[in-house]
Coordinates of N, CA and C in Angstrom, one line a residue:
M1 N 0.8 -1.2 0.0 CA 0.0 0.0 0.0 C 0.9 1.2 0.0
I2 N 0.6 2.2 -0.9 CA 1.4 3.4 -1.0 C 0.8 4.4 0.0
T3 N 1.6 4.9 0.9 CA 1.2 5.8 2.0 C 1.4 7.2 1.6
T4 N 2.0 7.5 0.4 CA 2.3 8.9 0.0 C 1.4 9.3 -1.1
A5 N 0.4 8.5 -1.4 CA -0.5 8.8 -2.6 C -1.4 10.0 -2.2
V6 N -1.7 10.8 -3.2 CA -2.6 11.9 -3.1 C -4.0 11.5 -2.7
Q7 N -4.5 12.1 -1.7 CA -5.9 11.7 -1.3 C -7.0 12.5 -1.8
K8 N -6.7 13.9 -2.0 CA -7.7 14.8 -2.5 C -7.1 16.1 -2.7
I9 N -7.8 17.0 -3.4 CA -7.3 18.4 -3.6 C -8.0 19.1 -2.4
S10 N -7.2 19.8 -1.6 CA -7.7 20.5 -0.4 C -7.8 22.0 -0.7
Q11 N -7.0 22.5 -1.6 CA -7.0 24.0 -1.9 C -6.6 24.2 -3.3
I12 N -7.2 25.2 -3.9 CA -6.8 25.7 -5.3 C -6.5 27.2 -5.1
G13 N -5.3 27.6 -5.7 CA -4.9 29.0 -5.6 C -5.2 29.7 -7.0
V14 N -5.7 30.9 -6.9 CA -6.0 31.7 -8.1 C -5.3 33.0 -7.9
P15 N -4.4 33.3 -8.9 CA -3.7 34.6 -8.8 C -4.6 35.8 -9.1
V16 N -4.5 36.9 -8.4 CA -5.3 38.1 -8.7 C -4.4 39.3 -8.7
K17 N -4.9 40.3 -9.3 CA -4.2 41.6 -9.4 C -4.6 42.6 -8.4
D18 N -5.9 42.5 -8.0 CA -6.5 43.5 -7.1 C -7.3 42.6 -6.1
I19 N -6.8 42.4 -4.9 CA -7.4 41.5 -3.9 C -8.8 42.0 -3.5
A20 N -9.0 43.3 -3.3 CA -10.4 43.7 -2.9 C -11.4 43.5 -3.9
R21 N -11.0 43.8 -5.2 CA -11.9 43.6 -6.3 C -12.3 42.1 -6.5
A22 N -11.3 41.3 -6.3 CA -11.5 39.8 -6.5 C -12.3 39.3 -5.3
I23 N -12.1 39.7 -4.1 CA -12.9 39.3 -3.0 C -14.4 39.6 -3.2
D24 N -14.6 40.8 -3.7 CA -16.0 41.3 -4.0 C -16.6 40.4 -5.1
F25 N -15.9 40.0 -6.1 CA -16.4 39.2 -7.2 C -16.8 37.8 -6.7
Y26 N -15.9 37.2 -6.0 CA -16.1 35.8 -5.5 C -17.2 35.7 -4.4
K27 N -17.2 36.7 -3.6 CA -18.2 36.8 -2.5 C -19.6 37.2 -3.0
E28 N -19.6 38.4 -3.6 CA -20.9 38.9 -4.0 C -21.5 38.4 -5.3
Q29 N -20.7 38.2 -6.3 CA -21.2 37.7 -7.6 C -21.3 36.2 -7.7
L30 N -20.3 35.5 -7.2 CA -20.4 34.0 -7.2 C -21.1 33.4 -6.0
G31 N -21.2 34.2 -4.9 CA -21.9 33.8 -3.7 C -21.1 32.8 -2.8
L32 N -19.7 32.8 -3.0 CA -18.9 31.9 -2.1 C -18.8 32.5 -0.7
S33 N -18.6 31.6 0.2 CA -18.4 32.0 1.6 C -17.0 32.4 1.9
L34 N -16.7 33.6 2.3 CA -15.4 34.1 2.7 C -15.0 33.5 4.0
L35 N -13.9 32.8 4.1 CA -13.5 32.2 5.4 C -12.7 33.2 6.2
F36 N -11.7 33.8 5.5 CA -10.9 34.9 6.1 C -10.0 35.5 5.0
N37 N -9.4 36.7 5.3 CA -8.5 37.3 4.4 C -7.5 38.1 5.1
T38 N -6.4 38.4 4.3 CA -5.3 39.2 4.8 C -5.2 40.3 3.7
D39 N -4.1 41.1 3.8 CA -3.9 42.2 2.8 C -3.6 41.6 1.4
T40 N -3.1 40.4 1.4 CA -2.6 39.8 0.1 C -3.3 38.5 -0.3
M41 N -4.2 37.9 0.6 CA -4.8 36.7 0.3 C -6.2 36.7 0.8
A42 N -7.1 35.8 0.2 CA -8.4 35.6 0.7 C -8.8 34.1 0.5
F43 N -9.4 33.6 1.5 CA -9.8 32.1 1.4 C -11.3 32.0 1.5
F44 N -11.8 31.2 0.5 CA -13.2 30.9 0.4 C -13.5 29.4 0.5
D45 N -14.7 29.1 1.0 CA -15.1 27.7 1.0 C -16.0 27.5 -0.2
C46 N -15.7 26.4 -0.9 CA -16.4 26.1 -2.1 C -16.8 24.6 -2.0
G47 N -17.8 24.3 -1.2 CA -18.3 22.9 -1.0 C -17.2 22.0 -0.4
G48 N -16.5 22.6 0.6 CA -15.5 21.8 1.3 C -14.1 21.9 0.7
L49 N -14.0 22.5 -0.5 CA -12.7 22.8 -1.1 C -12.3 24.2 -0.9
R50 N -11.1 24.5 -0.4 CA -10.7 25.9 -0.1 C -10.1 26.5 -1.4
L51 N -10.7 27.7 -1.7 CA -10.2 28.5 -2.8 C -9.4 29.7 -2.3
M52 N -8.1 29.8 -2.7 CA -7.3 30.8 -2.2 C -7.0 31.8 -3.3
L53 N -7.4 33.1 -3.1 CA -7.0 34.1 -4.0 C -5.8 34.8 -3.4
S54 N -4.8 35.1 -4.3 CA -3.6 35.7 -3.7 C -2.9 36.6 -4.7
L55 N -2.4 37.7 -4.2 CA -1.5 38.5 -5.0 C -0.2 37.7 -5.2
P56 N 0.3 37.5 -6.4 CA 1.4 36.7 -6.7 C 2.7 37.2 -5.9
E57 N 3.4 36.3 -5.3 CA 4.6 36.7 -4.6 C 5.8 37.0 -5.6
R58 N 5.8 36.3 -6.7 CA 6.8 36.4 -7.7 C 6.2 36.6 -9.1
E59 N 6.9 37.1 -10.0 CA 6.5 37.3 -11.4 C 6.0 36.0 -12.1
Q60 N 6.7 34.9 -11.7 CA 6.4 33.7 -12.4 C 4.9 33.2 -12.1
F61 N 4.3 33.8 -11.0 CA 2.9 33.4 -10.7 C 1.9 34.4 -11.1
T62 N 2.2 35.3 -12.0 CA 1.3 36.3 -12.4 C 0.3 36.0 -13.5
H63 N 0.5 34.8 -14.1 CA -0.4 34.4 -15.2 C -1.7 33.9 -14.7
A64 N -2.7 33.9 -15.6 CA -4.0 33.4 -15.2 C -4.0 32.0 -14.8
S65 N -5.0 31.6 -14.0 CA -5.0 30.2 -13.4 C -5.6 29.2 -14.4
S66 N -5.6 28.0 -13.9 CA -6.4 26.9 -14.6 C -7.8 27.2 -14.5
V67 N -8.6 26.6 -15.4 CA -10.1 26.8 -15.4 C -10.7 26.1 -14.2
L68 N -11.5 26.8 -13.4 CA -12.2 26.2 -12.3 C -13.6 26.0 -12.9
Y69 N -14.2 24.8 -12.6 CA -15.5 24.4 -13.0 C -16.4 24.3 -11.8
F70 N -17.3 25.3 -11.7 CA -18.2 25.3 -10.5 C -19.5 24.5 -10.8
D71 N -19.7 23.5 -10.1 CA -20.9 22.6 -10.3 C -22.1 23.3 -9.7
V72 N -23.2 23.3 -10.5 CA -24.5 23.9 -10.1 C -25.5 22.9 -10.5
T73 N -26.6 22.9 -9.7 CA -27.7 22.0 -9.9 C -28.5 22.3 -11.2
D74 N -28.8 23.5 -11.5 CA -29.6 23.9 -12.6 C -28.8 25.0 -13.4
I75 N -28.1 24.7 -14.4 CA -27.2 25.6 -15.1 C -28.0 26.8 -15.7
D76 N -29.2 26.6 -16.2 CA -29.9 27.7 -16.8 C -30.4 28.7 -15.7
L77 N -30.8 28.2 -14.6 CA -31.2 29.1 -13.5 C -30.0 29.8 -13.0
S78 N -28.9 29.1 -12.8 CA -27.7 29.7 -12.2 C -27.1 30.7 -13.2
Y79 N -27.1 30.4 -14.5 CA -26.7 31.3 -15.5 C -27.4 32.7 -15.4
A80 N -28.7 32.6 -15.3 CA -29.6 33.8 -15.2 C -29.3 34.6 -13.9
D81 N -29.2 33.8 -12.8 CA -28.9 34.5 -11.5 C -27.5 35.1 -11.5
F82 N -26.5 34.4 -12.0 CA -25.2 35.0 -12.0 C -25.1 36.2 -13.0
Q83 N -25.8 36.2 -14.1 CA -25.9 37.3 -15.0 C -26.5 38.5 -14.3
A84 N -27.6 38.3 -13.5 CA -28.2 39.4 -12.8 C -27.3 40.0 -11.7
R85 N -26.3 39.2 -11.2 CA -25.3 39.7 -10.3 C -24.1 40.4 -10.9
G86 N -24.1 40.4 -12.3 CA -23.1 41.1 -13.0 C -22.0 40.2 -13.6
V87 N -22.1 38.9 -13.5 CA -21.1 38.0 -14.1 C -21.4 38.0 -15.6
E88 N -20.3 38.3 -16.4 CA -20.4 38.3 -17.8 C -19.9 37.0 -18.4
F89 N -20.7 36.4 -19.1 CA -20.4 35.1 -19.7 C -20.0 35.3 -21.2
S90 N -19.2 34.4 -21.7 CA -18.7 34.4 -23.1 C -19.8 33.9 -24.0
G91 N -20.8 33.2 -23.5 CA -21.9 32.7 -24.2 C -22.9 32.0 -23.3
P92 N -24.0 31.6 -23.8 CA -25.0 30.9 -22.9 C -24.6 29.4 -22.6
P93 N -25.2 28.8 -21.7 CA -24.9 27.4 -21.4 C -25.1 26.6 -22.7
H94 N -24.2 25.6 -22.8 CA -24.3 24.7 -24.0 C -23.8 23.3 -23.7
C95 N -24.3 22.4 -24.4 CA -23.9 21.0 -24.2 C -22.5 20.8 -24.7
V96 N -21.6 20.2 -23.9 CA -20.2 20.0 -24.4 C -20.0 18.5 -24.6
V97 N -20.8 17.6 -24.0 CA -20.6 16.2 -24.3 C -21.9 15.5 -23.9
K98 N -22.2 14.4 -24.7 CA -23.4 13.5 -24.5 C -22.8 12.2 -24.2
N99 N -23.3 11.5 -23.2 CA -22.9 10.2 -22.8 C -24.1 9.4 -22.5
G100 N -24.7 8.8 -23.5 CA -26.0 8.1 -23.4 C -27.0 9.2 -23.1
P101 N -27.9 9.0 -22.1 CA -28.9 9.9 -21.8 C -28.4 11.2 -21.0
A102 N -27.1 11.1 -20.6 CA -26.6 12.2 -19.8 C -25.9 13.2 -20.7
E103 N -26.0 14.5 -20.3 CA -25.4 15.6 -21.1 C -24.6 16.4 -20.0
T104 N -23.4 16.9 -20.4 CA -22.7 17.8 -19.5 C -22.8 19.2 -20.2
W105 N -23.3 20.2 -19.5 CA -23.5 21.5 -20.0 C -22.5 22.5 -19.3
M106 N -22.1 23.5 -20.0 CA -21.1 24.5 -19.4 C -21.5 25.9 -19.9
A107 N -21.1 26.9 -19.1 CA -21.2 28.3 -19.5 C -19.9 28.9 -18.9
F108 N -19.1 29.5 -19.8 CA -17.8 30.1 -19.4 C -17.9 31.6 -19.1
F109 N -17.1 32.0 -18.1 CA -17.0 33.4 -17.8 C -15.6 33.7 -17.3
E110 N -15.3 35.0 -17.2 CA -14.0 35.5 -16.6 C -14.3 36.2 -15.3
D111 N -13.4 36.0 -14.4 CA -13.5 36.8 -13.1 C -12.9 38.2 -13.4
T112 N -12.9 39.0 -12.4 CA -12.4 40.4 -12.6 C -10.9 40.5 -12.8
E113 N -10.2 39.3 -12.7 CA -8.7 39.3 -12.8 C -8.3 38.6 -14.1
G114 N -9.2 38.3 -15.0 CA -8.9 37.7 -16.2 C -8.8 36.2 -16.2
N115 N -9.1 35.5 -15.1 CA -9.1 34.1 -15.0 C -10.4 33.5 -15.6
T116 N -10.3 32.5 -16.5 CA -11.5 31.9 -17.1 C -12.0 30.8 -16.2
H117 N -13.3 30.8 -15.9 CA -14.0 29.7 -15.1 C -15.2 29.3 -15.9
A118 N -15.9 28.3 -15.3 CA -17.2 27.9 -15.9 C -18.2 27.4 -14.9
L119 N -19.4 27.5 -15.2 CA -20.5 26.8 -14.5 C -20.6 25.5 -15.2
T120 N -20.9 24.4 -14.5 CA -21.1 23.1 -15.2 C -22.3 22.4 -14.5
S121 N -23.0 21.6 -15.3 CA -24.1 20.9 -14.7 C -24.4 19.7 -15.6
D122 N -24.8 18.6 -15.0 CA -25.2 17.4 -15.8 C -26.7 17.4 -15.9
K123 N -27.2 17.1 -17.1 CA -28.6 17.0 -17.4 C -28.9 15.6 -18.0
I124 N -30.1 15.1 -17.7 CA -30.5 13.9 -18.4 C -31.4 14.3 -19.5
S125 N -31.1 13.9 -20.8 CA -31.9 14.3 -21.9 C -33.1 13.4 -21.9
S126 N -34.2 14.1 -22.4 CA -35.5 13.3 -22.4 C -35.8 12.8 -23.8

């Protein structure tokens, strides 16, 4: 048995340029729960996964992050709600893959710091 195997992802870091602006976006527009923040970092709870926003310590960390996929129950309802909160999407929700009767739908957006993220939801086609 391997005792050093990765068990789970406990935190994801997202680089930001303006910590106050980013905190407002993730808290007010995405509705995530702010755990705590400092002058250079903010930590949010996202369904048990900790999301860390931070001002990059070095130039090598100033690039945009990997895409975060936020799972929602009803993508159409969430898309409309997030739009009403000021989130700007690159397009409406669309089906990205069909696997039998199941479909995976996504809608992509950028945060205030230029990081691309998406809402995602699985639907059963009728």
